[in-house]
Amino acid sequence: MAFELPTLPYAYTALEPHIDARTMEIHHSKHHQAYTTNLNNAIAGTDMESMSIEAILKVCKDKPAVRNNGGGFWNHNLFWEIMAPNAGGNPSGELAAAIDSAFGSYEAFKDEFAKAATTRFGSGWAWLCVTNGALEICSTANQDNPLMGEGCNGTPILCLDVWEHAYYLNYQNRRPDYINAFFNVINWDVVGAKFAAAK
Ligand code: MN
């Protein structure tokens, strides 16, 4: 069965002023749609048509069209899910304890995550992952992700898209401002549930 573009769980305007509606609309309806369509085209007529996207990601490294578009499909699915309007603030419960344990404090986590996102040269993603029950931060290039064995090789529970298409209309070259704004829209309830499932 063909992969389908997921419906956004909130309106295009919902993340303003942190992420503007025009960027959200183009990002979801054009970019994510294109990854979805091109993934389906790339796997048509192959064994991958009957595989889950997670299984595809494990075997696509030498297939550039599947790697780029399969990564783009999966990465954006997670990205939309871990954001929400009226979100942000601090994580709580077991996730907060794990963040303190891995990074020292929530503020130190923010600094390290922002550094990973800022220093990713060109296009890519920053990730918070679970590896053997513990949290790790990494970044990957293009539409690669840790499920492919890139970056820290863990299970992603939080991600940030740092392709220019994710911020350029509103922030132009100011990637650090976009990264700072992202912390205001993180849905920690969803990230916490993903942590509980992955640890
Ligand atoms: Mn994107």
PDB file of N, CA and C in Angstrom, residues 134-175:
ATOM      1  N   ALA A 134      19.363   5.419  27.433  1.00  0.00           N
ATOM      2  CA  ALA A 134      19.894   6.751  27.737  1.00  0.00           C
ATOM      3  C   ALA A 134      19.695   7.694  26.550  1.00  0.00           C
ATOM      4  N   LEU A 135      19.723   8.990  26.828  1.00  0.00           N
ATOM      5  CA  LEU A 135      19.498   9.999  25.795  1.00  0.00           C
ATOM      6  C   LEU A 135      20.808  10.451  25.165  1.00  0.00           C
ATOM      7  N   GLU A 136      20.742  10.691  23.863  1.00  0.00           N
ATOM      8  CA  GLU A 136      21.889  11.198  23.120  1.00  0.00           C
ATOM      9  C   GLU A 136      21.405  12.217  22.110  1.00  0.00           C
ATOM     10  N   ILE A 137      22.247  13.206  21.801  1.00  0.00           N
ATOM     11  CA  ILE A 137      21.961  14.190  20.756  1.00  0.00           C
ATOM     12  C   ILE A 137      22.911  13.944  19.592  1.00  0.00           C
ATOM     13  N   CYS A 138      22.386  14.079  18.373  1.00  0.00           N
ATOM     14  CA  CYS A 138      23.249  13.995  17.200  1.00  0.00           C
ATOM     15  C   CYS A 138      22.630  14.812  16.075  1.00  0.00           C
ATOM     16  N   SER A 139      23.300  14.872  14.943  1.00  0.00           N
ATOM     17  CA  SER A 139      22.707  15.462  13.750  1.00  0.00           C
ATOM     18  C   SER A 139      23.071  14.604  12.557  1.00  0.00           C
ATOM     19  N   THR A 140      22.278  14.744  11.497  1.00  0.00           N
ATOM     20  CA  THR A 140      22.521  13.999  10.259  1.00  0.00           C
ATOM     21  C   THR A 140      22.380  14.945   9.076  1.00  0.00           C
ATOM     22  N   ALA A 141      22.953  14.564   7.945  1.00  0.00           N
ATOM     23  CA  ALA A 141      22.890  15.366   6.726  1.00  0.00           C
ATOM     24  C   ALA A 141      21.651  15.010   5.907  1.00  0.00           C
ATOM     25  N   ASN A 142      21.232  15.964   5.077  1.00  0.00           N
ATOM     26  CA  ASN A 142      20.168  15.730   4.090  1.00  0.00           C
ATOM     27  C   ASN A 142      18.923  15.162   4.779  1.00  0.00           C
ATOM     28  N   GLN A 143      18.355  14.057   4.249  1.00  0.00           N
ATOM     29  CA  GLN A 143      17.196  13.440   4.904  1.00  0.00           C
ATOM     30  C   GLN A 143      17.578  12.136   5.607  1.00  0.00           C
ATOM     31  N   ASP A 144      18.859  11.974   5.912  1.00  0.00           N
ATOM     32  CA  ASP A 144      19.272  10.801   6.678  1.00  0.00           C
ATOM     33  C   ASP A 144      18.715  10.865   8.097  1.00  0.00           C
ATOM     34  N   ASN A 145      18.681   9.732   8.768  1.00  0.00           N
ATOM     35  CA  ASN A 145      18.266   9.707  10.174  1.00  0.00           C
ATOM     36  C   ASN A 145      18.923   8.539  10.902  1.00  0.00           C
ATOM     37  N   PRO A 146      18.855   8.546  12.238  1.00  0.00           N
ATOM     38  CA  PRO A 146      19.550   7.493  13.007  1.00  0.00           C
ATOM     39  C   PRO A 146      19.029   6.084  12.752  1.00  0.00           C
ATOM     40  N   LEU A 147      17.784   5.939  12.286  1.00  0.00           N
ATOM     41  CA  LEU A 147      17.265   4.599  11.994  1.00  0.00           C
ATOM     42  C   LEU A 147      17.996   3.958  10.824  1.00  0.00           C
ATOM     43  N   MET A 148      18.674   4.776  10.003  1.00  0.00           N
ATOM     44  CA  MET A 148      19.471   4.251   8.889  1.00  0.00           C
ATOM     45  C   MET A 148      20.867   3.827   9.347  1.00  0.00           C
ATOM     46  N   GLY A 149      21.162   4.100  10.642  1.00  0.00           N
ATOM     47  CA  GLY A 149      22.516   3.863  11.117  1.00  0.00           C
ATOM     48  C   GLY A 149      23.390   5.092  10.988  1.00  0.00           C
ATOM     49  N   GLU A 150      22.768   6.240  10.749  1.00  0.00           N
ATOM     50  CA  GLU A 150      23.499   7.511  10.675  1.00  0.00           C
ATOM     51  C   GLU A 150      23.420   8.201  12.036  1.00  0.00           C
ATOM     52  N   GLY A 151      24.253   9.219  12.229  1.00  0.00           N
ATOM     53  CA  GLY A 151      24.250   9.945  13.506  1.00  0.00           C
ATOM     54  C   GLY A 151      24.578   8.995  14.646  1.00  0.00           C
ATOM     55  N   CYS A 152      23.798   9.055  15.734  1.00  0.00           N
ATOM     56  CA  CYS A 152      24.103   8.253  16.924  1.00  0.00           C
ATOM     57  C   CYS A 152      23.522   6.842  16.842  1.00  0.00           C
ATOM     58  N   ASN A 153      22.744   6.562  15.799  1.00  0.00           N
ATOM     59  CA  ASN A 153      22.263   5.186  15.597  1.00  0.00           C
ATOM     60  C   ASN A 153      21.193   4.767  16.606  1.00  0.00           C
ATOM     61  N   GLY A 154      20.616   5.738  17.354  1.00  0.00           N
ATOM     62  CA  GLY A 154      19.608   5.416  18.361  1.00  0.00           C
ATOM     63  C   GLY A 154      18.192   5.512  17.803  1.00  0.00           C
ATOM     64  N   THR A 155      17.223   5.514  18.711  1.00  0.00           N
ATOM     65  CA  THR A 155      15.815   5.661  18.338  1.00  0.00           C
ATOM     66  C   THR A 155      15.407   7.115  18.531  1.00  0.00           C
ATOM     67  N   PRO A 156      15.066   7.826  17.461  1.00  0.00           N
ATOM     68  CA  PRO A 156      14.737   9.254  17.588  1.00  0.00           C
ATOM     69  C   PRO A 156      13.419   9.479  18.334  1.00  0.00           C
ATOM     70  N   ILE A 157      13.413  10.449  19.252  1.00  0.00           N
ATOM     71  CA  ILE A 157      12.171  10.834  19.936  1.00  0.00           C
ATOM     72  C   ILE A 157      11.870  12.320  19.755  1.00  0.00           C
ATOM     73  N   LEU A 158      12.830  13.081  19.217  1.00  0.00           N
ATOM     74  CA  LEU A 158      12.643  14.514  18.977  1.00  0.00           C
ATOM     75  C   LEU A 158      13.539  14.889  17.805  1.00  0.00           C
ATOM     76  N   CYS A 159      13.043  15.764  16.921  1.00  0.00           N
ATOM     77  CA  CYS A 159      13.871  16.162  15.782  1.00  0.00           C
ATOM     78  C   CYS A 159      13.591  17.611  15.406  1.00  0.00           C
ATOM     79  N   LEU A 160      14.578  18.202  14.767  1.00  0.00           N
ATOM     80  CA  LEU A 160      14.429  19.559  14.248  1.00  0.00           C
ATOM     81  C   LEU A 160      14.989  19.611  12.830  1.00  0.00           C
ATOM     82  N   ASP A 161      14.154  20.047  11.922  1.00  0.00           N
ATOM     83  CA  ASP A 161      14.515  20.206  10.514  1.00  0.00           C
ATOM     84  C   ASP A 161      15.306  21.508  10.371  1.00  0.00           C
ATOM     85  N   VAL A 162      16.552  21.427   9.891  1.00  0.00           N
ATOM     86  CA  VAL A 162      17.330  22.655   9.683  1.00  0.00           C
ATOM     87  C   VAL A 162      17.631  22.896   8.201  1.00  0.00           C
ATOM     88  N   TRP A 163      16.849  22.272   7.316  1.00  0.00           N
ATOM     89  CA  TRP A 163      16.890  22.687   5.917  1.00  0.00           C
ATOM     90  C   TRP A 163      16.400  24.131   5.828  1.00  0.00           C
ATOM     91  N   GLU A 164      16.941  24.894   4.878  1.00  0.00           N
ATOM     92  CA  GLU A 164      16.475  26.287   4.740  1.00  0.00           C
ATOM     93  C   GLU A 164      14.973  26.362   4.455  1.00  0.00           C
ATOM     94  N   HIS A 165      14.408  25.347   3.786  1.00  0.00           N
ATOM     95  CA  HIS A 165      12.964  25.402   3.503  1.00  0.00           C
ATOM     96  C   HIS A 165      12.126  25.407   4.782  1.00  0.00           C
ATOM     97  N   ALA A 166      12.734  25.025   5.903  1.00  0.00           N
ATOM     98  CA  ALA A 166      12.007  24.972   7.172  1.00  0.00           C
ATOM     99  C   ALA A 166      11.910  26.334   7.852  1.00  0.00           C
ATOM    100  N   TYR A 167      12.726  27.308   7.414  1.00  0.00           N
ATOM    101  CA  TYR A 167      12.735  28.577   8.156  1.00  0.00           C
ATOM    102  C   TYR A 167      12.991  29.821   7.319  1.00  0.00           C
ATOM    103  N   TYR A 168      13.389  29.663   6.040  1.00  0.00           N
ATOM    104  CA  TYR A 168      13.939  30.818   5.333  1.00  0.00           C
ATOM    105  C   TYR A 168      12.936  31.947   5.092  1.00  0.00           C
ATOM    106  N   LEU A 169      11.667  31.632   4.866  1.00  0.00           N
ATOM    107  CA  LEU A 169      10.671  32.683   4.592  1.00  0.00           C
ATOM    108  C   LEU A 169      10.550  33.648   5.756  1.00  0.00           C
ATOM    109  N   ASN A 170      10.638  33.127   6.964  1.00  0.00           N
ATOM    110  CA  ASN A 170      10.457  33.962   8.154  1.00  0.00           C
ATOM    111  C   ASN A 170      11.771  34.418   8.778  1.00  0.00           C
ATOM    112  N   TYR A 171      12.770  33.553   8.735  1.00  0.00           N
ATOM    113  CA  TYR A 171      14.017  33.838   9.461  1.00  0.00           C
ATOM    114  C   TYR A 171      15.195  34.137   8.549  1.00  0.00           C
ATOM    115  N   GLN A 172      15.016  33.977   7.213  1.00  0.00           N
ATOM    116  CA  GLN A 172      16.113  34.144   6.259  1.00  0.00           C
ATOM    117  C   GLN A 172      17.355  33.381   6.734  1.00  0.00           C
ATOM    118  N   ASN A 173      18.472  34.051   6.897  1.00  0.00           N
ATOM    119  CA  ASN A 173      19.710  33.352   7.262  1.00  0.00           C
ATOM    120  C   ASN A 173      19.858  33.131   8.762  1.00  0.00           C
ATOM    121  N   ARG A 174      18.848  33.509   9.557  1.00  0.00           N
ATOM    122  CA  ARG A 174      19.001  33.480  11.023  1.00  0.00           C
ATOM    123  C   ARG A 174      18.582  32.117  11.593  1.00  0.00           C
ATOM    124  N   ARG A 175      19.313  31.089  11.218  1.00  0.00           N
ATOM    125  CA  ARG A 175      18.986  29.752  11.716  1.00  0.00           C
ATOM    126  C   ARG A 175      18.955  29.709  13.252  1.00  0.00           C
TER     127      ARG A 175
END
